[in-house]
Amino acid sequence: MYRVLNIDVLGIPQDQISGMLANARSRKVDLWEVLAENKQENVVEFYKIVTKYQDKITKATPVEIVYGLVNEINYVSPFLLEETMENQLAIKNLNLLLNIVKTFEIEYRRDNKEIPTIVDLVDYLDLMIEAGDNPAQAEIEDIETVKLLTVHASKGLEFPVVFMVNLVSDRFPTRDRKDQIEIPDELIKETLPMGDAHIQEERRLFYVGMTRAQKYLYLTAAKNYGGKRDKTISGYIGETGIKYNEISSEDVKKVNAQTGLFGKESGYREPKMTKITDFMPAFLSYTQISSFQTCPLKYKYSYVLNIPTPPNHALSFGSTIHDTLRDFHTKLMFEKCSYPDLLAIYEKNWQPLGYLNEEHRQEYFENGKALLKKYYDENASTKTKPLAIEKPFNIKIDGIKFYGRIDRIDPLADGGVEIIDYKTGRAKDQKDVDKDDQVAFYAIGATEALNLKPTKLTYYFVEEGKKVSTTRTTKELATIKDEVKEIVEEIKAGDFKAAPGMHCEWCDYNKICPFAFKG
């Protein structure tokens, strides 16, 4: 609880936290009880948030709780104030954790046929940590940082400089903790090591740690770590034959806390400004171009800073339908596929995240079955086999790599092909489709990367069972490429000005964006 109270965005001063801790200790009560009694506004607000999510423990999924808390306390906002290395890492770490939560929930539902609780998630994270994994440890490439790792987590990695610390008895090697249920030697097929297996395993880990160093290796230990007795140096150091230097506690005290190597005035403790200068990712997509056109700041939040967003039911449903139709048509290319087969594919691909509640989730699930029935009736007996399903392409525009994935490519009698893009939202009319550039961008990809001749460009609005087709001339496609080039130059320049408008209402970042339109 103390660590949670210290989260900067909560705005609870350190002296206030210390006062509550002292109060709890003097009364010999839990800190939570002191929080409940506190009448200061910032503490009251924090208490309300925690109790709100306590009530959701058995009702909401891990994704709903974790994302809800992140949004509720506006956790990301402080990391947007300055583009420091620490802030970038904080956002990346949060992204890693949230992706772990999403993956856990999806796999748990699939494997156990039930909805996990936040307790299940905590148990899973505990197991990850026990296994030596760090659930959320990100890195920024090409930036020198200190990486704090367990020996287990360092396996396979190398660093120019390595510090191995805590090399004293009871810490390295650690005390042997017997398994709660010991397996009889007779049941173990592998050849058992001679001697103390625990000591041998710890010695192997010591060797692993040492061999992570490319140039410099520092082995450190202290006689006292705050306990009543002094520690003895790890026997593994003696086994190396390395002579070590002892530094007296008096000499340690002489190192000034202000001006020492890592003192406050050394500069090592200052946040490192790492203003991003290269805004171009390895690849661009039409989605990224469209995002920049809508609002350059939204593009920055999403693709430069990679600020995480909560799962969205519309995206989950859309991905489910896309994956289902992909697998359906792939199966049809080789064998018959009945409607029950299609439903089985649908259930396998169902993505359950982002819905308001179980009732909302079930409503969409049933709607999906209905639209798939309509789609099946219209497409199952067709004799035209697609040329490709979910066909990826890579092209270069003005030296910049672009990638895309075409939902379906059908052959046409005129020798050309029909580019089909599935949509699960409300159907557009002909006028809007004629102006839409997404399927036209796919036509550029099909022409340049796949050597095809797209003569028909179609949006298939599967919820309404409606197809709306359009065409583009070679000149029109060239114009689109010129527009893309201009957008690329703007991205390179890094001028990500906000473009507030009615679209802000649907933007995933409207709660943290200072320019969001509130009208």
PDB file of N, CA and C in Angstrom, residues 3 7 72 117 128 166 185 223 360 451:
ATOM      1  N   ARG A   3       3.793   1.712  -1.381  1.00  0.00           N
ATOM      2  CA  ARG A   3       4.304   1.969  -2.728  1.00  0.00           C
ATOM      3  C   ARG A   3       3.212   2.561  -3.615  1.00  0.00           C
ATOM      4  N   ILE A   7       2.687   6.737  -5.722  1.00  0.00           N
ATOM      5  CA  ILE A   7       2.557   7.012  -7.157  1.00  0.00           C
ATOM      6  C   ILE A   7       2.314   8.509  -7.350  1.00  0.00           C
ATOM      7  N   GLU A  72      -8.509   5.591 -14.590  1.00  0.00           N
ATOM      8  CA  GLU A  72      -9.154   6.293 -13.469  1.00  0.00           C
ATOM      9  C   GLU A  72      -8.194   7.260 -12.777  1.00  0.00           C
ATOM     10  N   THR A 117     -10.330 -14.132 -12.822  1.00  0.00           N
ATOM     11  CA  THR A 117     -10.482 -13.022 -11.884  1.00  0.00           C
ATOM     12  C   THR A 117      -9.142 -12.324 -11.726  1.00  0.00           C
ATOM     13  N   MET A 128       5.326 -15.973 -12.785  1.00  0.00           N
ATOM     14  CA  MET A 128       6.305 -15.417 -13.716  1.00  0.00           C
ATOM     15  C   MET A 128       7.531 -14.907 -12.972  1.00  0.00           C
ATOM     16  N   ASN A 166      25.689  -8.721  -3.785  1.00  0.00           N
ATOM     17  CA  ASN A 166      25.183  -9.623  -2.731  1.00  0.00           C
ATOM     18  C   ASN A 166      25.914 -10.965  -2.701  1.00  0.00           C
ATOM     19  N   ASP A 185      14.143 -40.483  -5.476  1.00  0.00           N
ATOM     20  CA  ASP A 185      15.193 -40.608  -6.488  1.00  0.00           C
ATOM     21  C   ASP A 185      14.867 -41.678  -7.520  1.00  0.00           C
ATOM     22  N   LYS A 223      30.052  -6.754   4.344  1.00  0.00           N
ATOM     23  CA  LYS A 223      30.027  -7.539   5.576  1.00  0.00           C
ATOM     24  C   LYS A 223      28.702  -7.388   6.301  1.00  0.00           C
ATOM     25  N   HIS A 360     -23.336  -7.538 -22.657  1.00  0.00           N
ATOM     26  CA  HIS A 360     -22.927  -6.824 -23.871  1.00  0.00           C
ATOM     27  C   HIS A 360     -22.109  -7.745 -24.776  1.00  0.00           C
ATOM     28  N   ASN A 451       1.993  -7.628 -58.526  1.00  0.00           N
ATOM     29  CA  ASN A 451       1.920  -7.676 -59.997  1.00  0.00           C
ATOM     30  C   ASN A 451       0.522  -8.058 -60.489  1.00  0.00           C
TER      31      ASN A 451
END
